[in-house]
Amino acid sequence: MKDNTSWSCSCFSVKLCLLSLLFLTETLVAIKLPPNLKFPALIAFGDSIVDTGNNNNVKTVVKSDFQPYGINFQGGVPTGRFCDGRVPTDLIAEELGIKSVVPAYLDPSLKTEDILTGVSFASGGSGYDPLTPKLVAVISLEEQLKYFEEYIEKVKNIVGEERKGFILANSLFLLVAGSDDIANTYYVLRARPNYDADSYTTLMANSATDFVNKLYGYGVRRIAVFGAPPLGCVPSQRTLGGGLLRECAENYNEAAKLFNSKISAKLDLLHKTLPGIKPVYINIYDPLLNIIQSPAKYGFEVSNKGCCGTGLVEVAVLCNKITSSVCSDLSSHVFWDSYHPTEKTYKVLISLLISKFIDQFV
C-alpha cells in the first residue's frame, strides 16, 4: 500500500502551466466516483489536523477558537479548526460530494443531518501514545471511541439498525494522528526516556492498529489511515531542532518514516486477516516534503515559516489576535501557523492524493 506520490505538470507553455497550478490550488472539483462506490458519511478521529472544534470546550491550551484562526473560513469565523480555513475533513467530504463542512461531534449546535452525514471526533494534541493527550489535557483516542459509541446509538435511534449498519460499513473513516506523539511527547518533552525511536514508533503503530481493529468491531470497513508528515521540516520543529540555520530536523523525519513503514505493513496484514475490511495507508510524507522543498512548483513562496506572528514558534494560544499579526500574503505560505498547513496547502495535497486512495476502496 505504500505510495510514493510525485508531481508533474505538462504544459505547452509556462503561462498555461502557471494557470493550471493556480486553478488546482484555489479550487477543488468533486471527483467522479465509480457507480458502485458511495460514501454516505465521513467520520474522523485523531488530532489537530482533522479537529473541527472538539477542543473548544476542553480545558486545555491546545485551542484555536479565536482570531486570527479561521480568517478564511465561512465569514472569517474561528471555529476551533487549526487553520486559516477548512481542514482535510471538510475538503475530502466536499470532494466526495457529501458536504463542504464536517462539524465537530461536540458542537452544541449539531443537527440530525450532520450526524447522518458525518462528524469529527478528533482532538488537537491527541495521539496514538496514551501519554500524549494526557500531557496537554485533550481528548484521547480511547475517549474518542466512547463518543463514537454514543454516536452509533444516536444514528440507530434516527434511522434504525439496518441503515445504521449500512452507514458504518460504507462511510469513509479517517484516522489522522502521530505528529504530536513524535514531535511533542518523544522529542520536545522527552516524556518517553526509556524508548528509542524504533521502539517508540512500534508503540505508536501497535496503538494505531489496535484502534483500527476496534473500529472494525463496530462494523466499520472503509478506513483511511494517514501516515506521519515530514515533521522535521515543520516551522516549529525547524526552530526547536534544526540548529541556528533552522534546517529540517532529520531525527524527527526519520522517526516519521519509521512509523509510516510500520503502520503501512500492519494495514496490509489487517487487509489479509479481517474479512471485508479495506484499510488504506495514505502517504502524506512525500507530497508534503515535495511542496516544502519546491514551493514555487506549487504556487508558494515561503515554506520554512508560518504566516502567524514570526512564523517560527506560534501555534494555538501563541497565535492570537493580540500578540500575533498575520503575514501580508497568506497565499504564498505553505504553513498557516508554525505547525499546521494553510487551507491552500491542504487543497494541493488532497488534489494529489484523493483519486489514488479512493480507488483502493472499489
Coordinates of C-alpha atoms in Angstrom, one line a residue:
M1 CA 0.0 0.0 0.0
K2 CA 3.0 2.3 0.0
D3 CA 2.5 5.2 -2.4
N4 CA 5.3 7.5 -3.4
T5 CA 3.5 10.4 -4.9
S6 CA 5.2 12.6 -7.4
W7 CA 4.0 15.8 -9.1
S8 CA 4.4 16.7 -12.7
C9 CA 2.8 19.5 -14.8
S10 CA 2.9 19.1 -18.6
C11 CA 2.0 22.3 -20.3
F12 CA 2.5 23.8 -23.8
S13 CA 3.8 27.0 -22.2
V14 CA 4.9 28.3 -18.9
K15 CA 1.9 30.6 -18.8
L16 CA -0.5 27.7 -19.2
C17 CA 1.3 25.7 -16.5
L18 CA 1.0 28.6 -14.1
L19 CA -2.7 29.0 -14.8
S20 CA -3.2 25.3 -14.3
L21 CA -1.4 25.4 -10.9
L22 CA -3.5 28.4 -9.8
F23 CA -6.7 26.6 -10.7
L24 CA -5.6 23.5 -8.8
T25 CA -4.6 25.3 -5.6
E26 CA -7.7 27.5 -5.4
T27 CA -10.4 25.1 -6.3
L28 CA -11.5 21.5 -5.7
V29 CA -13.9 19.8 -8.1
A30 CA -15.7 16.8 -6.7
I31 CA -14.3 13.6 -8.2
K32 CA -16.5 11.3 -10.1
L33 CA -16.9 8.1 -8.1
P34 CA -17.5 4.7 -9.7
P35 CA -21.2 3.8 -9.9
N36 CA -20.8 1.1 -7.2
L37 CA -18.9 3.4 -4.7
K38 CA -20.9 5.6 -2.4
F39 CA -19.9 7.2 0.9
P40 CA -22.9 8.2 3.0
A41 CA -20.8 10.0 5.6
L42 CA -17.2 11.0 6.5
I43 CA -16.1 10.4 10.1
A44 CA -12.7 11.4 11.5
F45 CA -10.6 10.6 14.5
G46 CA -7.2 11.9 15.6
D47 CA -5.5 15.2 16.2
S48 CA -5.5 18.8 15.2
I49 CA -5.2 18.1 11.5
V50 CA -8.8 16.9 11.5
D51 CA -10.2 18.5 14.7
T52 CA -13.0 20.8 13.6
G53 CA -13.8 22.2 17.1
N54 CA -13.9 19.5 19.7
N55 CA -11.3 21.2 21.8
N56 CA -13.4 24.4 22.2
N57 CA -14.9 23.3 25.4
V58 CA -12.0 21.3 26.8
K59 CA -9.7 22.9 29.5
T60 CA -6.5 22.8 27.5
V61 CA -4.0 25.3 26.0
V62 CA -4.4 23.4 22.6
K63 CA -7.1 25.6 21.2
S64 CA -7.8 27.7 18.1
D65 CA -11.3 29.1 18.6
F66 CA -10.1 32.7 18.4
Q67 CA -8.7 35.0 15.7
P68 CA -6.7 35.0 13.6
Y69 CA -7.6 31.3 13.2
G70 CA -10.5 31.0 10.7
I71 CA -9.8 34.2 8.8
N72 CA -10.6 32.3 5.5
F73 CA -13.4 30.2 6.9
Q74 CA -17.0 31.0 6.2
G75 CA -17.5 34.6 7.3
G76 CA -14.0 34.7 8.8
V77 CA -15.2 32.9 12.0
P78 CA -12.8 30.9 14.2
T79 CA -14.4 27.5 14.7
G80 CA -11.7 25.6 16.5
R81 CA -10.0 24.4 13.3
F82 CA -6.2 24.8 13.5
C83 CA -6.0 26.6 10.1
D84 CA -6.9 29.8 8.4
G85 CA -9.8 28.0 6.7
R86 CA -11.0 24.5 6.1
V87 CA -9.1 21.3 7.0
P88 CA -8.8 17.9 5.3
T89 CA -12.0 16.5 6.8
D90 CA -14.0 19.3 5.1
L91 CA -12.2 19.2 1.8
I92 CA -12.3 15.4 1.4
A93 CA -16.0 15.4 2.3
E94 CA -16.6 18.0 -0.3
E95 CA -14.6 16.1 -2.9
L96 CA -16.8 13.0 -2.2
G97 CA -20.0 15.1 -2.7
I98 CA -21.0 14.6 1.0
K99 CA -20.9 18.2 2.3
S100 CA -18.5 21.1 2.5
V101 CA -18.1 21.3 6.3
V102 CA -17.7 18.4 8.7
P103 CA -18.7 19.6 12.2
A104 CA -17.2 18.6 15.5
Y105 CA -19.1 15.9 17.3
L106 CA -19.1 18.1 20.5
D107 CA -20.5 21.1 18.6
P108 CA -23.6 22.1 20.7
S109 CA -25.5 23.1 17.5
L110 CA -25.1 19.7 15.9
K111 CA -28.1 18.8 13.8
T112 CA -29.6 15.4 12.8
E113 CA -28.4 15.8 9.2
D114 CA -24.9 16.5 10.5
I115 CA -24.9 13.2 12.5
L116 CA -26.0 11.1 9.5
T117 CA -23.5 12.6 7.1
G118 CA -20.5 12.6 9.4
V119 CA -18.7 14.3 12.2
S120 CA -15.2 14.7 13.6
F121 CA -14.2 13.2 16.9
A122 CA -10.6 14.4 16.7
S123 CA -8.9 16.5 19.3
G124 CA -5.9 18.7 18.7
G125 CA -2.9 17.5 20.7
S126 CA -4.0 13.9 20.8
G127 CA -2.0 10.9 19.6
Y128 CA -1.5 7.1 19.5
D129 CA 0.6 7.1 22.6
P130 CA -1.9 7.3 25.6
L131 CA 0.5 9.6 27.3
T132 CA 0.3 12.3 24.5
P133 CA -3.2 13.5 25.2
K134 CA -2.6 13.4 29.0
L135 CA 0.3 15.8 28.7
V136 CA -1.9 18.6 27.2
A137 CA -5.3 17.6 28.7
V138 CA -7.1 16.8 25.5
I139 CA -9.4 14.0 24.3
S140 CA -7.6 10.7 23.9
L141 CA -8.4 8.2 21.1
E142 CA -9.9 5.9 23.7
E143 CA -12.3 8.7 24.7
Q144 CA -13.0 9.5 21.1
L145 CA -14.2 5.9 20.7
K146 CA -16.5 6.3 23.6
Y147 CA -18.0 9.3 21.9
F148 CA -18.3 7.2 18.8
E149 CA -20.3 4.6 20.7
E150 CA -22.7 7.3 21.7
Y151 CA -22.8 8.5 18.1
I152 CA -23.7 5.0 16.9
E153 CA -26.6 4.8 19.3
K154 CA -27.8 8.2 18.0
V155 CA -27.7 7.0 14.4
K156 CA -29.6 3.9 15.3
N157 CA -32.3 5.9 17.0
I158 CA -32.6 8.1 14.0
V159 CA -32.6 5.6 11.1
G160 CA -32.8 2.2 12.6
E161 CA -30.5 -0.8 12.9
E162 CA -30.2 -1.7 9.3
R163 CA -29.4 1.8 8.0
K164 CA -27.0 2.3 10.9
G165 CA -25.1 -0.8 9.8
F166 CA -25.0 0.5 6.2
I167 CA -23.6 3.9 7.2
L168 CA -20.9 2.3 9.3
A169 CA -19.9 -0.2 6.6
N170 CA -19.9 2.3 3.7
S171 CA -18.8 5.6 5.1
L172 CA -15.2 6.9 4.9
F173 CA -13.4 6.9 8.2
L174 CA -10.2 9.0 8.6
L175 CA -7.6 8.3 11.2
V176 CA -5.0 11.1 11.4
A177 CA -2.6 11.1 14.3
G178 CA 1.1 10.5 15.2
S179 CA 2.5 14.0 14.8
D180 CA 2.1 15.1 18.4
D181 CA 3.5 11.7 19.6
I182 CA 6.7 12.2 17.7
A183 CA 7.2 16.0 17.9
N184 CA 5.9 16.7 21.4
T185 CA 5.9 13.6 23.6
Y186 CA 9.0 12.0 22.2
Y187 CA 11.3 14.8 21.1
V188 CA 10.3 18.1 22.7
L189 CA 9.1 16.9 26.1
R190 CA 11.3 13.7 26.2
A191 CA 8.4 12.1 28.1
R192 CA 9.4 8.5 27.0
P193 CA 13.0 8.3 28.1
N194 CA 13.1 4.5 28.1
Y195 CA 12.2 4.3 24.4
D196 CA 14.4 4.8 21.3
A197 CA 12.9 6.0 18.0
D198 CA 12.4 2.4 16.8
S199 CA 10.6 1.1 19.9
Y200 CA 8.6 4.3 20.3
T201 CA 7.3 4.2 16.7
T202 CA 6.5 0.5 17.3
L203 CA 4.4 1.5 20.3
M204 CA 2.6 4.1 18.0
A205 CA 2.0 1.6 15.2
N206 CA 0.6 -1.1 17.6
S207 CA -1.8 1.5 19.1
A208 CA -2.9 2.6 15.7
T209 CA -3.5 -1.0 14.6
D210 CA -5.5 -1.6 17.8
F211 CA -7.7 1.4 17.1
V212 CA -8.4 0.1 13.5
N213 CA -9.3 -3.3 15.0
K214 CA -11.7 -1.6 17.4
L215 CA -13.4 0.3 14.5
Y216 CA -13.7 -2.9 12.6
G217 CA -15.5 -4.4 15.6
Y218 CA -18.1 -1.7 15.4
G219 CA -18.8 -2.6 11.8
V220 CA -16.5 -0.1 10.1
R221 CA -14.9 -1.3 6.9
R222 CA -13.5 1.7 4.9
I223 CA -10.6 3.2 6.9
A224 CA -8.0 5.7 5.6
V225 CA -5.0 6.0 7.9
F226 CA -2.8 9.0 7.3
G227 CA 1.0 8.5 7.8
A228 CA 3.1 11.0 9.7
P229 CA 4.2 14.1 7.7
P230 CA 7.9 15.3 7.4
L231 CA 7.8 16.7 11.0
G232 CA 11.3 17.9 11.0
C233 CA 10.5 20.4 8.2
V234 CA 7.5 21.9 10.0
P235 CA 8.5 25.5 11.0
S236 CA 8.3 25.0 14.8
Q237 CA 10.4 21.8 14.7
R238 CA 13.0 23.6 12.5
T239 CA 13.1 26.2 15.2
L240 CA 13.4 23.7 18.0
G241 CA 15.6 21.1 16.4
G242 CA 17.1 22.5 13.2
G243 CA 20.0 24.4 14.7
L244 CA 20.9 28.1 14.0
L245 CA 20.1 27.8 10.3
R246 CA 16.7 26.2 11.1
E247 CA 17.3 23.2 8.7
C248 CA 14.9 20.3 8.7
A249 CA 15.4 18.3 11.9
E250 CA 16.2 14.9 10.3
N251 CA 15.8 12.9 13.5
Y252 CA 12.1 13.9 13.5
N253 CA 11.8 12.9 9.9
E254 CA 13.5 9.6 10.4
A255 CA 11.0 8.8 13.2
A256 CA 8.1 9.7 11.0
K257 CA 9.4 7.4 8.2
L258 CA 9.9 4.6 10.7
F259 CA 6.3 4.9 11.9
N260 CA 5.0 5.1 8.3
S261 CA 6.7 1.9 7.2
K262 CA 5.4 0.1 10.3
I263 CA 1.7 1.2 10.0
S264 CA 1.7 0.6 6.3
A265 CA 2.8 -3.0 6.8
K266 CA 0.3 -3.5 9.6
L267 CA -2.6 -2.3 7.5
D268 CA -1.5 -4.7 4.8
L269 CA -1.7 -7.5 7.3
L270 CA -5.2 -6.4 8.5
H271 CA -6.4 -6.4 4.9
K272 CA -5.4 -10.0 4.7
T273 CA -6.8 -11.2 8.0
L274 CA -10.0 -9.2 8.7
P275 CA -12.8 -10.2 6.2
G276 CA -14.3 -7.2 4.3
I277 CA -12.0 -4.6 5.8
K278 CA -10.5 -2.0 3.4
P279 CA -7.7 -0.2 5.3
V280 CA -5.8 2.3 3.2
Y281 CA -2.5 3.8 4.1
I282 CA -2.2 7.5 2.9
N283 CA 1.4 8.6 2.2
I284 CA 1.3 12.3 3.2
Y285 CA 5.0 12.4 3.9
D286 CA 6.4 12.5 0.3
P287 CA 4.0 15.0 -1.3
L288 CA 4.2 17.5 1.6
L289 CA 8.0 17.2 1.6
N290 CA 8.0 17.9 -2.1
I291 CA 5.9 21.0 -1.5
I292 CA 8.2 22.2 1.3
Q293 CA 11.4 21.6 -0.8
S294 CA 10.0 23.0 -4.0
P295 CA 7.3 25.5 -3.0
A296 CA 7.4 27.6 -6.2
K297 CA 6.4 24.4 -8.1
Y298 CA 3.0 24.6 -6.4
G299 CA 2.5 28.3 -6.3
F300 CA 4.0 29.1 -2.9
E301 CA 7.0 31.2 -1.8
V302 CA 7.5 30.5 1.9
S303 CA 7.8 27.0 3.3
N304 CA 10.0 27.4 6.4
K305 CA 7.9 29.8 8.3
G306 CA 4.2 30.1 9.2
C307 CA 2.0 33.1 8.5
C308 CA 1.0 33.9 12.0
G309 CA 3.4 36.1 14.0
T310 CA 7.1 35.4 13.4
G311 CA 6.1 32.0 11.9
L312 CA 8.8 30.4 14.0
V313 CA 7.0 29.1 17.1
E314 CA 3.5 30.5 17.1
V315 CA 0.8 27.8 17.4
A316 CA -2.5 27.5 19.3
V317 CA -2.7 30.1 22.1
L318 CA 0.5 31.8 20.9
C319 CA -1.1 32.5 17.5
N320 CA -3.7 35.1 18.7
K321 CA -5.1 38.4 17.6
I322 CA -3.4 40.4 20.4
T323 CA 0.2 39.2 20.1
S324 CA 0.4 37.9 16.6
S325 CA -0.1 39.7 13.2
V326 CA -0.7 37.7 10.0
C327 CA 1.7 37.9 7.1
S328 CA 0.7 40.2 4.2
D329 CA 0.4 37.4 1.6
L330 CA -1.1 34.3 3.2
S331 CA -1.5 32.6 -0.2
S332 CA 2.3 32.5 -0.5
H333 CA 2.8 30.4 2.6
V334 CA 2.8 26.6 2.9
F335 CA 2.1 26.8 6.6
W336 CA -0.5 28.8 8.5
D337 CA 1.0 28.8 12.0
S338 CA 4.3 27.1 12.9
Y339 CA 2.8 23.6 12.9
H340 CA -0.3 23.5 10.6
P341 CA -0.6 23.9 6.8
T342 CA -2.8 26.5 5.2
E343 CA -6.1 25.6 3.6
K344 CA -4.4 26.2 0.2
T345 CA -1.8 23.6 1.0
Y346 CA -4.4 21.1 2.1
K347 CA -6.2 21.6 -1.2
V348 CA -3.0 20.8 -3.1
L349 CA -2.3 17.7 -1.1
I350 CA -5.8 16.4 -1.4
S351 CA -5.8 17.0 -5.1
L352 CA -2.7 14.9 -5.4
L353 CA -4.0 12.1 -3.2
I354 CA -7.7 11.8 -3.4
S355 CA -8.1 9.7 -6.5
K356 CA -5.3 7.4 -5.5
F357 CA -6.7 6.3 -2.2
I358 CA -10.4 6.4 -3.2
D359 CA -9.6 3.9 -6.0
Q360 CA -8.5 1.4 -3.3
F361 CA -12.0 1.3 -1.8
V362 CA -13.5 0.0 -5.1

